[in-house]
Amino acid sequence: MAALLKLFERRLLNSANALGLFPNHIIVCNYAAPNIASLGKGKKLKGGAAPVEKKRLPVETDVNKLVSFLCGSNLMKEGGQDIQLKPDSEYPDWLWDLHIGKPKTLDEMDPNSLQYWRKVRKLAMKRKNLLLSKQRR
């Protein structure tokens, strides 16, 4: 019964606080604080929690397997096999035309493409935000 009364009182005060009836009254819910462990050097863990150990993933060193398989593609815990690579002729032509590397500048892009105008908009927003941040100082 007492817990029910406290809950009702807390909800009543929260709704009154939301309406602005008690401007100097602060409602605090005293829930248990999360046990956050800091793993920095020289800092102790809170609550005696054990530090998390990093997992060492095995690195494939067999040259023939590296050339003929996509190492790391097997997601099964037991059994299974990595995906075997096929000759280039079995992959679609568009795969070899993909741009990998640094993003293209506006000069290198086609002005009639959607990517061009998205980049123009993104650069304009960056410039505007930079000007606004310098204006406030």
mmCIF file of C-alpha atoms in Angstrom, residues 60-71 82-88 91:
data_model
loop_
_atom_site.group_PDB
_atom_site.id
_atom_site.type_symbol
_atom_site.label_atom_id
_atom_site.label_comp_id
_atom_site.label_asym_id
_atom_site.label_seq_id
_atom_site.Cartn_x
_atom_site.Cartn_y
_atom_site.Cartn_z
ATOM 1 C CA GLU A 60 45.097 -17.010 -42.054
ATOM 2 C CA THR A 61 48.687 -17.428 -43.274
ATOM 3 C CA ASP A 62 48.212 -20.086 -45.969
ATOM 4 C CA VAL A 63 48.896 -18.294 -49.262
ATOM 5 C CA ASN A 64 46.899 -20.719 -51.428
ATOM 6 C CA LYS A 65 43.830 -20.362 -49.221
ATOM 7 C CA LEU A 66 44.123 -16.554 -49.231
ATOM 8 C CA VAL A 67 44.167 -16.521 -53.034
ATOM 9 C CA SER A 68 41.297 -18.962 -53.597
ATOM 10 C CA PHE A 69 38.873 -18.269 -50.694
ATOM 11 C CA LEU A 70 37.196 -15.266 -49.095
ATOM 12 C CA CYS A 71 38.686 -15.721 -45.626
ATOM 13 C CA ASP A 82 34.674 -19.934 -46.517
ATOM 14 C CA ILE A 83 33.299 -18.804 -49.882
ATOM 15 C CA GLN A 84 35.454 -19.919 -52.788
ATOM 16 C CA LEU A 85 36.458 -17.150 -55.203
ATOM 17 C CA LYS A 86 35.420 -17.567 -58.856
ATOM 18 C CA PRO A 87 37.180 -16.370 -61.988
ATOM 19 C CA ASP A 88 36.604 -12.724 -62.996
ATOM 20 C CA TYR A 91 31.158 -11.723 -61.866
#
